[in-house]
Amino acid sequence: MSLLDTRERRRASPPRPPVAARPGLGRRIRAAKWSYAYLAPMAVLLLAFVVYPIFASFGYTFYRWNGIGAPGDYVGLANFRQILHDGIFWGAVEHTFVYAFVLVPVQLLLALALALVLNNPKLKFALFFRTVYFIPVVTSAAVVGVVIQLMLANFGDSAGSLLAKTGVTDGHIDWLGDPHTALAVIIAIGIWHTLGYNLVYFLAGLQTIPAELYEAAKLDGCGPVQSFFRITIPMLRQVGVVIVVLAFIGSFQVFDLVQVLTGGGPYFATEVVNTYIYHLAFGGSAGAAAEPDIGLASAASFLYGLLLIVFSALQVLALRGISRRRTAAHQ
Amino acid sequence: MSSLTPRLRQGRRGLLYLALLGGGLIWLYPFLWALGSSLKSTDGFFSGGLNPIPSEFHWSNYSEAWTQADFSRFFVNTVLFATGTVIVTLLATSMAGYVLARTDFPGKKLWLGLVGVTLFLPHGYTIIPVFDLIQRLHLLNTLWSVVIVQSAGGMVFGTFLFMGYFTTIDRGLEDAARVDGANFHQIFWRIMLPLSGPMLATVGLFACINAWNSFFIPLVFTLSRPELHTLSVGMFNFIGQNSTAWTLVCAGSVITLLPIVLIFVVLQRFFINGLAGAVKQ
């Protein structure tokens, strides 16, 4: 193998990030040429349509640009300053966090309870019920939003008057039009729409627990409550960490549901970060800046990305800490 | 529990079934309501309120939605879009998953790290540079652009699933094939890929469902070509233009939702096993 040949190879694998030179690197790259070839379609799609756009957006953060033609005025860090001083941005961050921190615990508790019921081997039709509770997951948030909007906006009176009769409220409720109820309604629909995922995750976790553990516990005189706290919960810890992390990642990216149901309104009461960014970039919100500003939108999403990375790191550290302490305590 | 008499225990079980069934009805209520309302007359729709059962069946809502509101065209577009996305996703992610699981090459760890990081970054806004890129590739307003952008979004998830699956396959199989003189390609296409049938079904089903339900991507990339609209985009436009034809909107919702729910119900084993496998790793 000639030296020239090796250099060619090294140059011919652009998607690889540079690696510190070690003896035999060229040879190892050459030996793995088909690995790179098989990785290439996935790598090209990911780099072009996921990674490149993230960096390209970062470039836009320094400009005031309406998205047509080439980026216009260079404004330095002004976009970041404007976002950091924008009350609506912080409101959107708050709404997103409220959405996530209400949705995740409620949804996970409901899903775990349902999973425990459906995991009972003596229960008939468990598969049927699992399917029923999973169905909303496979339906489009946009279409579900339209259907629920029709139900609520045109017939909210049916539910509203029912509540009025029972004395909970007095008369008409505009569920999605009232700033006090809109976010709560969206959270409820969010819990309903994606609960199936967590149900399946928990069922998968429960099925990894050997039945002998429960039998042994029963022989030792453990009741169902005791074996739940002593066996089920500790055995679910590993899967549980993944479930919590995934649930938060999903909740922080909420968009379709909010956009279709309220568009962030009324009066920004349900504006989440992704709808805020969307409105900055494409306009379309009543109170937002009339002129779309890609630079401002990119700055907002960059700041939000930083916020999420910090949050994810803290979350992983905290969850690891908890499980390590528990493991130590059990030994 | 053991102190309960058999009859009491049976009663408790009966109550449990009743609760699960009642909960399930409430859970699926929005769909049942849409289904019922799609058969109502316009008057019946307004007087019926939250009652899903139509007083008389207006099947004509469906023929009207199918022909006049162009849902037939949206349906064909959606089928083409979903099929294309499934093929591209399966090819790219199975190949990548295989080499990441079974071969070693410089830069692998760095690549995996980069892929992991992309999971955390917000994607919604990156549509602008993607739009720019598609425009420069002269793919704007084609179904291809929608297929490519949609597939790119599912790369990470599919690759991780295939990677996990290929890791579990016995290494001896590959070694034996190599001893028998099989080369890299033969090992992948003739042995590993056929073995990954359940994962092909899982990732394919995920890609299919996501494409079918995709709204933002087809909306942005076929904006000025109504004849390329998919079901969800078509329905969105229909609402914009006909703000009172609610029974047709409900018929459109059923046309959009029912096929994917049926596909899921038939193939759910693969979908759910895939999800379960992904979280257990």
Coordinates of C-alpha atoms in Angstrom, one line a residue, chain B residues 4-273:
Chain B
L4 CA -61.3 -12.7 50.0
T5 CA -64.0 -15.1 49.1
P6 CA -63.9 -16.3 45.4
R7 CA -67.1 -14.4 44.6
L8 CA -65.8 -11.2 46.0
R9 CA -62.7 -11.6 44.1
Q10 CA -64.7 -12.2 40.9
G11 CA -66.7 -9.1 41.6
R12 CA -63.5 -7.0 42.0
R13 CA -62.2 -8.4 38.7
G14 CA -65.5 -7.5 37.0
L15 CA -65.3 -4.0 38.3
L16 CA -61.7 -3.7 37.0
Y17 CA -62.9 -4.8 33.5
L18 CA -65.7 -2.3 33.7
A19 CA -63.3 0.5 34.7
L20 CA -60.9 -0.4 31.9
L21 CA -63.6 -0.5 29.3
G22 CA -65.2 2.7 30.5
G23 CA -61.8 4.4 30.6
G24 CA -61.1 3.1 27.1
L25 CA -64.4 4.5 25.8
I26 CA -63.5 8.0 27.2
W27 CA -60.0 7.6 25.9
L28 CA -61.2 7.0 22.3
Y29 CA -64.2 9.4 22.6
P30 CA -62.7 12.1 20.3
F31 CA -62.3 9.5 17.6
L32 CA -65.8 8.0 18.1
W33 CA -67.2 11.5 18.0
A34 CA -65.4 12.4 14.8
L35 CA -66.6 9.2 13.2
G36 CA -70.2 9.8 14.3
S37 CA -70.1 13.4 13.3
S38 CA -68.8 12.6 9.9
L39 CA -72.1 10.9 9.1
K40 CA -74.3 13.7 10.5
S41 CA -76.3 16.2 8.5
T42 CA -75.2 19.8 8.9
D43 CA -78.2 20.5 11.2
G44 CA -77.7 17.3 13.1
F45 CA -74.1 18.3 13.6
F46 CA -75.0 21.5 15.5
S47 CA -78.0 20.0 17.4
G48 CA -76.1 16.8 18.2
G49 CA -73.5 18.4 20.5
L50 CA -71.3 15.9 22.1
N51 CA -73.5 13.0 21.2
P52 CA -71.5 10.9 18.7
I53 CA -74.5 9.0 17.3
P54 CA -76.0 10.5 14.2
S55 CA -79.8 10.6 13.8
E56 CA -79.5 9.6 10.2
F57 CA -76.5 8.4 8.2
H58 CA -75.2 10.9 5.6
W59 CA -72.7 8.8 3.7
S60 CA -72.6 11.5 1.0
N61 CA -70.2 13.5 3.3
Y62 CA -67.5 11.0 2.4
S63 CA -68.1 11.1 -1.4
E64 CA -68.2 14.9 -1.2
A65 CA -64.9 15.0 0.8
W66 CA -63.3 12.4 -1.5
T67 CA -64.2 14.1 -4.8
Q68 CA -65.1 17.8 -4.2
A69 CA -62.6 18.5 -1.4
D70 CA -59.9 16.5 -3.3
F71 CA -59.2 14.1 -0.5
S72 CA -58.6 11.4 -3.1
R73 CA -55.6 13.3 -4.4
F74 CA -54.3 14.0 -0.9
F75 CA -54.7 10.3 -0.1
V76 CA -52.6 9.2 -3.1
N77 CA -50.0 11.8 -2.3
T78 CA -49.8 10.7 1.4
V79 CA -49.4 7.1 0.3
L80 CA -46.6 8.0 -2.0
F81 CA -44.9 10.2 0.5
A82 CA -45.2 7.6 3.3
T83 CA -43.9 4.8 1.0
G84 CA -40.9 6.8 -0.1
T85 CA -40.0 7.8 3.4
V86 CA -40.2 4.2 4.6
I87 CA -37.8 3.0 1.8
V88 CA -35.3 5.8 2.3
T89 CA -35.3 5.4 6.1
L90 CA -35.0 1.6 6.1
L91 CA -32.1 1.6 3.7
A92 CA -30.1 4.4 5.3
T93 CA -30.7 3.4 9.0
S94 CA -30.2 -0.4 8.6
M95 CA -26.9 0.1 6.8
A96 CA -25.7 2.7 9.3
G97 CA -26.9 0.7 12.3
Y98 CA -25.1 -2.4 11.0
V99 CA -21.7 -0.7 10.6
L100 CA -22.0 1.2 13.9
A101 CA -22.9 -2.0 15.8
R102 CA -20.6 -4.5 14.1
T103 CA -17.6 -2.8 12.7
D104 CA -15.0 -0.6 14.2
F105 CA -13.6 2.5 12.5
P106 CA -11.8 5.7 13.4
G107 CA -14.3 8.4 14.3
K108 CA -17.1 6.1 15.3
K109 CA -17.3 7.4 18.9
L110 CA -17.2 11.0 17.8
W111 CA -20.0 10.4 15.3
L112 CA -22.1 8.7 17.9
G113 CA -21.6 11.6 20.3
L114 CA -22.6 14.1 17.6
V115 CA -25.7 12.0 16.8
G116 CA -26.6 11.9 20.5
V117 CA -26.3 15.7 20.8
T118 CA -28.7 16.4 17.9
L119 CA -31.4 14.7 20.0
F120 CA -31.4 17.5 22.5
L121 CA -31.4 20.5 20.1
P122 CA -34.7 22.1 19.2
H123 CA -35.4 21.5 15.5
G124 CA -38.5 23.5 14.8
Y125 CA -36.7 26.6 13.5
T126 CA -34.1 24.9 11.4
I127 CA -36.7 24.7 8.6
I128 CA -35.2 28.0 7.1
P129 CA -31.7 26.6 6.2
V130 CA -33.3 23.4 5.1
F131 CA -35.7 25.3 2.9
D132 CA -32.7 27.2 1.5
L133 CA -30.8 24.0 0.8
I134 CA -33.8 22.3 -0.9
Q135 CA -34.3 25.4 -3.1
R136 CA -30.6 25.3 -4.1
L137 CA -30.9 21.6 -5.0
H138 CA -33.9 22.5 -7.2
L139 CA -36.2 20.1 -5.3
L140 CA -38.6 22.6 -3.9
N141 CA -42.3 21.7 -4.6
T142 CA -41.6 18.1 -5.3
L143 CA -42.7 15.1 -3.3
W144 CA -38.9 14.1 -3.2
S145 CA -38.1 17.1 -1.1
V146 CA -40.7 16.1 1.4
V147 CA -39.5 12.5 1.4
I148 CA -35.9 13.5 1.9
V149 CA -36.5 16.0 4.7
Q150 CA -38.9 13.7 6.5
S151 CA -36.5 10.7 6.3
A152 CA -33.6 12.8 7.6
G153 CA -35.6 13.6 10.7
G154 CA -36.0 9.8 11.5
M155 CA -32.4 8.9 11.0
V156 CA -31.2 9.0 14.6
F157 CA -34.0 6.9 16.1
G158 CA -33.9 4.3 13.3
T159 CA -30.1 4.0 13.4
F160 CA -30.1 3.5 17.2
L161 CA -32.8 0.8 16.9
F162 CA -30.9 -1.1 14.2
M163 CA -27.7 -0.7 16.1
G164 CA -29.2 -2.2 19.3
Y165 CA -30.7 -5.0 17.3
F166 CA -27.5 -5.9 15.4
T167 CA -25.5 -5.9 18.6
T168 CA -27.7 -8.7 20.0
I169 CA -27.2 -11.0 17.0
D170 CA -24.6 -13.8 17.7
R171 CA -21.2 -12.9 16.4
G172 CA -20.5 -16.5 15.6
L173 CA -22.9 -16.3 12.7
E174 CA -20.8 -13.6 11.0
D175 CA -17.6 -15.4 11.7
A176 CA -19.0 -18.6 10.2
A177 CA -20.1 -16.7 7.1
R178 CA -16.7 -15.1 6.8
V179 CA -15.0 -18.5 7.0
D180 CA -17.3 -19.7 4.2
G181 CA -16.0 -16.9 2.1
A182 CA -18.8 -14.3 2.4
N183 CA -17.7 -10.7 1.9
F184 CA -18.9 -7.6 3.7
H185 CA -21.8 -7.0 1.4
Q186 CA -23.0 -10.6 1.4
I187 CA -22.9 -10.8 5.2
F188 CA -25.1 -7.7 5.4
W189 CA -27.6 -8.2 2.6
R190 CA -27.9 -12.0 2.8
I191 CA -27.5 -12.7 6.5
M192 CA -27.9 -9.7 8.8
L193 CA -30.6 -7.8 7.0
P194 CA -32.9 -10.9 6.5
L195 CA -32.4 -11.6 10.3
S196 CA -33.6 -8.1 11.2
G197 CA -37.1 -8.6 9.9
P198 CA -38.8 -7.5 13.1
M199 CA -36.7 -4.4 13.3
L200 CA -37.4 -3.6 9.6
A201 CA -41.1 -3.8 10.4
T202 CA -40.6 -1.6 13.5
V203 CA -38.5 1.1 11.9
G204 CA -40.6 1.0 8.8
L205 CA -43.8 1.3 10.8
F206 CA -42.5 4.2 12.8
A207 CA -41.4 6.0 9.6
C208 CA -44.8 5.3 8.0
I209 CA -46.8 6.6 11.0
N210 CA -44.6 9.7 11.3
A211 CA -44.8 10.5 7.6
W212 CA -48.5 9.9 7.6
N213 CA -49.0 12.3 10.5
S214 CA -46.4 14.9 9.3
F215 CA -47.8 18.3 8.9
F216 CA -45.2 21.0 9.1
I217 CA -42.7 19.5 6.5
P218 CA -45.2 18.8 3.7
L219 CA -46.9 22.2 4.4
V220 CA -43.6 24.2 4.0
F221 CA -42.2 22.3 1.0
T222 CA -45.4 22.0 -1.1
L223 CA -46.8 25.4 -0.2
S224 CA -47.4 26.7 -3.8
R225 CA -48.4 23.3 -5.3
P226 CA -51.9 22.3 -3.9
E227 CA -51.9 19.2 -6.1
L228 CA -49.0 17.8 -4.0
H229 CA -50.7 18.4 -0.6
T230 CA -50.9 15.5 1.8
L231 CA -54.0 14.7 3.9
S232 CA -53.1 16.7 6.9
V233 CA -52.1 19.8 4.9
G234 CA -55.1 19.4 2.6
M235 CA -57.4 19.3 5.6
F236 CA -55.8 22.4 7.1
N237 CA -56.4 24.3 3.8
F238 CA -59.9 22.9 3.5
I239 CA -60.7 24.4 6.9
G240 CA -59.2 27.7 5.9
Q241 CA -61.4 27.9 2.8
N242 CA -64.7 26.3 4.1
S243 CA -65.1 27.4 7.7
T244 CA -68.6 25.9 8.0
A245 CA -68.4 22.5 6.4
W246 CA -67.7 20.8 9.7
T247 CA -69.2 17.4 8.7
L248 CA -66.8 17.3 5.7
V249 CA -64.0 18.2 8.0
C250 CA -65.0 15.2 10.2
A251 CA -65.1 13.0 7.2
G252 CA -61.7 14.2 6.2
S253 CA -60.4 13.5 9.7
V254 CA -61.7 10.0 9.5
I255 CA -60.1 9.5 6.1
T256 CA -56.8 10.8 7.5
L257 CA -56.9 8.9 10.9
L258 CA -58.5 5.6 10.1
P259 CA -55.9 4.1 7.7
I260 CA -53.0 4.7 10.1
V261 CA -54.9 3.4 13.1
L262 CA -55.7 0.2 11.1
I263 CA -52.1 -0.2 10.0
F264 CA -51.0 0.2 13.7
V265 CA -53.6 -2.3 15.0
V266 CA -52.5 -4.9 12.5
L267 CA -48.8 -4.4 12.9
Q268 CA -48.7 -3.2 16.5
R269 CA -46.6 -6.1 17.7
F270 CA -43.6 -4.7 15.8
F271 CA -44.2 -1.2 16.8
I272 CA -44.6 -1.9 20.5
N273 CA -41.7 -4.4 20.6

